[in-house]
Short mmCIF file of N, CA and C in Angstrom, two decimals:
data_model
loop_
_atom_site.label_atom_id
_atom_site.label_comp_id
_atom_site.label_asym_id
_atom_site.label_seq_id
_atom_site.Cartn_x
_atom_site.Cartn_y
_atom_site.Cartn_z
N MET E 1 -5.95 -243.91 -95.60
CA MET E 1 -5.34 -243.74 -96.35
C MET E 1 -3.91 -243.46 -96.26
N LYS E 2 -3.05 -244.66 -98.04
CA LYS E 2 -1.45 -244.96 -97.89
C LYS E 2 -0.46 -243.65 -97.00
N LYS E 3 0.48 -243.74 -96.21
CA LYS E 3 0.92 -242.64 -95.94
C LYS E 3 2.20 -243.17 -96.75
N LYS E 4 3.00 -241.59 -96.84
CA LYS E 4 3.71 -241.88 -98.34
C LYS E 4 5.41 -241.76 -97.90
N ALA E 5 6.10 -241.75 -98.15
CA ALA E 5 7.53 -242.01 -97.15
C ALA E 5 7.48 -240.26 -96.85
N TYR E 6 7.60 -238.59 -97.61
CA TYR E 6 7.82 -238.00 -97.10
C TYR E 6 7.14 -237.66 -95.47
N GLY E 7 5.78 -238.33 -95.55
CA GLY E 7 5.03 -238.89 -94.03
C GLY E 7 3.40 -237.94 -94.71
N GLY E 8 3.47 -237.86 -96.24
CA GLY E 8 2.43 -236.66 -96.37
C GLY E 8 1.22 -238.24 -96.76
N LYS E 9 -0.20 -237.51 -96.74
CA LYS E 9 -0.97 -238.91 -97.06
C LYS E 9 -1.45 -239.02 -98.98
N ASP E 10 -1.52 -240.16 -99.48
CA ASP E 10 -1.18 -240.48 -100.31
C ASP E 10 -2.93 -239.90 -100.66
N THR E 11 -3.15 -238.89 -101.69
CA THR E 11 -4.45 -238.37 -102.02
C THR E 11 -4.44 -239.21 -103.15
N GLY E 12 -3.80 -239.79 -103.50
CA GLY E 12 -4.25 -240.79 -105.31
C GLY E 12 -3.23 -239.67 -106.51
N ARG E 13 -3.04 -239.23 -106.05
CA ARG E 13 -2.30 -237.99 -107.75
C ARG E 13 -1.39 -238.21 -107.36
N ARG E 14 -1.11 -237.88 -109.39
CA ARG E 14 0.05 -238.51 -109.27
C ARG E 14 0.76 -237.78 -110.21
N ARG E 15 2.32 -236.93 -110.13
CA ARG E 15 2.63 -235.97 -110.82
C ARG E 15 3.78 -236.61 -111.35
N ASN E 16 4.87 -235.96 -112.29
CA ASN E 16 6.18 -236.56 -112.23
C ASN E 16 6.75 -234.87 -111.90
N TYR E 17 7.93 -234.40 -111.71
CA TYR E 17 8.86 -232.87 -111.44
C TYR E 17 9.66 -233.85 -112.22
N GLN E 18 10.69 -233.23 -113.73
CA GLN E 18 12.02 -233.61 -114.55
C GLN E 18 12.96 -232.38 -114.64
N SER E 19 13.63 -233.36 -113.86
CA SER E 19 14.49 -232.36 -113.78
C SER E 19 14.95 -231.96 -115.56
N PRO E 20 16.46 -230.19 -115.68
CA PRO E 20 16.48 -230.22 -116.37
C PRO E 20 16.68 -231.03 -117.71
N GLY E 21 18.07 -231.43 -116.70
CA GLY E 21 18.44 -232.10 -117.38
C GLY E 21 18.22 -234.03 -117.87
N ILE E 22 16.90 -234.48 -117.49
CA ILE E 22 15.96 -235.85 -118.33
C ILE E 22 15.57 -234.77 -119.78
N PRO E 23 16.13 -235.51 -120.31
CA PRO E 23 15.17 -234.91 -122.09
C PRO E 23 13.01 -235.39 -121.69
N ASP E 24 12.82 -234.37 -122.43
CA ASP E 24 11.51 -235.17 -122.90
C ASP E 24 11.27 -236.94 -123.81
N LYS E 25 12.07 -237.43 -124.17
CA LYS E 25 12.31 -238.10 -124.70
C LYS E 25 12.21 -239.70 -123.89
N ALA E 26 12.89 -239.07 -122.71
CA ALA E 26 13.01 -240.38 -121.75
C ALA E 26 11.71 -241.86 -121.83
N GLU E 27 12.20 -242.65 -121.20
CA GLU E 27 11.25 -244.11 -121.78
C GLU E 27 10.00 -243.19 -120.31
N LEU E 28 10.67 -242.70 -118.82
CA LEU E 28 10.39 -241.92 -117.63
C LEU E 28 9.60 -241.17 -118.14
N ILE E 29 9.34 -240.59 -118.16
CA ILE E 29 8.89 -239.48 -119.03
C ILE E 29 7.24 -239.24 -120.19
N GLN E 30 7.62 -240.39 -121.50
CA GLN E 30 7.39 -240.93 -122.38
C GLN E 30 5.65 -241.29 -121.38
N LYS E 31 6.44 -242.21 -120.50
CA LYS E 31 5.26 -243.73 -120.32
C LYS E 31 4.03 -242.17 -119.27
N ALA E 32 5.05 -241.86 -118.47
CA ALA E 32 4.22 -240.07 -117.15
C ALA E 32 3.09 -239.78 -118.43
N LYS E 33 3.63 -239.57 -119.07
CA LYS E 33 2.28 -238.44 -120.11
C LYS E 33 1.52 -239.75 -121.35
N GLN E 34 2.14 -240.59 -121.91
CA GLN E 34 1.15 -241.67 -122.09
C GLN E 34 -0.06 -241.51 -120.65
N LYS E 35 0.03 -241.98 -119.42
CA LYS E 35 -0.72 -242.86 -118.36
C LYS E 35 -1.99 -241.23 -118.19
N GLY E 36 -1.36 -240.38 -118.52
CA GLY E 36 -1.70 -238.25 -118.60
C GLY E 36 -1.17 -238.85 -117.33
N ILE E 37 -0.05 -238.30 -116.69
CA ILE E 37 0.47 -238.30 -115.77
C ILE E 37 0.61 -237.06 -115.98
N PRO E 38 1.19 -235.09 -115.17
CA PRO E 38 1.38 -234.37 -115.47
C PRO E 38 3.01 -234.70 -115.64
N VAL E 39 3.45 -233.30 -115.83
CA VAL E 39 4.75 -233.54 -115.51
C VAL E 39 5.44 -232.20 -116.21
N ILE E 40 6.19 -231.69 -115.18
CA ILE E 40 6.24 -230.25 -114.51
C ILE E 40 8.09 -231.11 -113.99
N SER E 41 8.65 -229.02 -115.13
CA SER E 41 10.27 -228.26 -113.78
C SER E 41 10.04 -228.03 -112.76
N GLU E 42 11.21 -228.79 -112.56
CA GLU E 42 11.50 -228.40 -111.24
C GLU E 42 11.40 -227.12 -111.35
N ILE E 43 11.80 -226.50 -111.83
CA ILE E 43 11.59 -224.90 -111.90
C ILE E 43 10.21 -224.37 -111.34
N GLU E 44 9.37 -224.82 -112.72
CA GLU E 44 8.28 -224.24 -112.47
C GLU E 44 7.76 -225.20 -111.14
N PHE E 45 8.59 -225.83 -110.96
CA PHE E 45 7.13 -226.33 -109.62
C PHE E 45 7.24 -225.49 -108.29
N ALA E 46 9.34 -225.07 -107.74
CA ALA E 46 9.57 -223.84 -107.59
C ALA E 46 8.75 -222.74 -108.05
N ALA E 47 8.09 -221.92 -109.08
CA ALA E 47 8.38 -220.89 -108.55
C ALA E 47 6.62 -221.09 -108.43
N ARG E 48 5.75 -222.14 -109.04
CA ARG E 48 4.32 -222.26 -107.64
C ARG E 48 5.24 -221.46 -106.37
N TYR E 49 5.69 -221.67 -106.27
CA TYR E 49 5.76 -221.51 -104.66
C TYR E 49 6.70 -220.03 -104.03
N THR E 50 6.18 -219.68 -105.01
CA THR E 50 6.74 -218.34 -104.45
C THR E 50 6.59 -217.00 -104.89
N ARG E 51 6.85 -215.53 -104.73
CA ARG E 51 6.05 -214.65 -104.35
C ARG E 51 7.03 -213.76 -105.10
N ALA E 52 8.33 -214.12 -105.56
CA ALA E 52 9.39 -213.05 -106.51
C ALA E 52 8.48 -212.87 -107.32
N LYS E 53 9.77 -212.42 -108.14
CA LYS E 53 10.01 -211.59 -108.99
C LYS E 53 10.72 -212.01 -110.02
N LEU E 54 10.51 -213.40 -110.83
CA LEU E 54 11.85 -214.68 -110.92
C LEU E 54 12.47 -214.40 -112.41
N ILE E 55 13.97 -213.98 -112.67
CA ILE E 55 14.06 -213.51 -114.20
C ILE E 55 14.54 -215.51 -114.50
N GLY E 56 14.33 -216.77 -115.42
CA GLY E 56 14.72 -217.97 -116.86
C GLY E 56 15.69 -217.45 -116.89
N ILE E 57 17.66 -217.54 -116.93
CA ILE E 57 18.15 -218.39 -117.85
C ILE E 57 18.69 -219.57 -117.76
N THR E 58 18.43 -219.44 -119.97
CA THR E 58 18.52 -221.58 -119.24
C THR E 58 19.94 -221.35 -120.67
N GLY E 59 20.52 -222.15 -121.28
CA GLY E 59 21.33 -222.55 -122.23
C GLY E 59 21.78 -223.15 -121.81
N SER E 60 23.06 -224.04 -122.56
CA SER E 60 23.94 -224.24 -122.61
C SER E 60 25.58 -223.56 -122.61
N ASN E 61 25.63 -222.69 -122.74
CA ASN E 61 26.21 -221.95 -123.20
C ASN E 61 26.20 -220.01 -122.64
N GLY E 62 26.81 -220.00 -122.37
CA GLY E 62 26.80 -217.97 -121.67
C GLY E 62 26.24 -218.25 -120.27
N LYS E 63 25.53 -218.96 -119.43
CA LYS E 63 24.64 -218.45 -118.28
C LYS E 63 25.62 -218.60 -117.54
N THR E 64 26.56 -218.24 -116.78
CA THR E 64 26.98 -216.89 -116.28
C THR E 64 28.32 -215.49 -116.46
N THR E 65 28.12 -216.04 -118.33
CA THR E 65 28.02 -214.58 -118.24
C THR E 65 26.53 -213.61 -118.56
N THR E 66 26.01 -213.93 -118.44
CA THR E 66 24.29 -213.66 -118.71
C THR E 66 24.02 -213.31 -117.17
N THR E 67 23.94 -214.87 -116.21
CA THR E 67 23.70 -213.92 -115.30
C THR E 67 24.48 -212.80 -114.46
N LEU E 68 25.85 -212.14 -115.01
CA LEU E 68 26.31 -211.59 -114.64
C LEU E 68 25.57 -210.08 -115.04
N LEU E 69 26.02 -210.22 -116.37
CA LEU E 69 25.49 -209.34 -116.94
C LEU E 69 23.07 -208.59 -116.37
N THR E 70 23.26 -209.98 -116.32
CA THR E 70 21.46 -209.40 -116.28
C THR E 70 21.65 -209.08 -114.37
N ALA E 71 22.03 -209.36 -113.27
CA ALA E 71 22.33 -208.54 -112.10
C ALA E 71 23.00 -207.77 -111.75
N ARG E 72 23.43 -207.25 -112.57
CA ARG E 72 24.42 -205.79 -112.67
C ARG E 72 23.88 -205.30 -113.54
N THR E 73 23.22 -205.10 -113.85
CA THR E 73 21.58 -204.42 -114.88
C THR E 73 20.67 -204.26 -113.65
N THR E 74 20.03 -205.23 -113.14
CA THR E 74 18.78 -205.34 -112.77
C THR E 74 19.24 -204.62 -111.43
N CYS E 75 20.27 -205.01 -110.47
CA CYS E 75 20.22 -205.13 -108.40
C CYS E 75 20.26 -203.69 -108.08
N SER E 76 20.69 -202.57 -110.20
CA SER E 76 20.91 -201.36 -109.16
C SER E 76 19.17 -200.96 -109.08
N LYS E 77 18.22 -201.18 -109.75
CA LYS E 77 17.00 -200.66 -110.03
C LYS E 77 16.56 -201.64 -109.29
N MET E 78 16.43 -203.16 -108.78
CA MET E 78 15.30 -203.56 -107.97
C MET E 78 15.61 -203.77 -106.21
N PRO E 79 14.91 -203.81 -105.63
CA PRO E 79 14.85 -202.67 -104.01
C PRO E 79 15.16 -205.07 -104.08
N VAL E 80 15.52 -204.99 -103.13
CA VAL E 80 16.43 -206.42 -102.79
C VAL E 80 15.96 -206.81 -101.24
#
């Protein structure tokens, strides 16, 4: 089996991880999808490897304010 740069073995499986800043219309993403290569977000990838409860806050405006308000309303009720 061919060795990968990160030290893992090449299983023949392919997957692309899409940063939130890369639009779905990007050529790389479209080509991967056309070839049947799964494309998942880096957030989805990370979420697969945690047992923690997650709250996702996304968008172009207001994330800092929303995060602050969410933390204040949940942290007092949730164990750390």
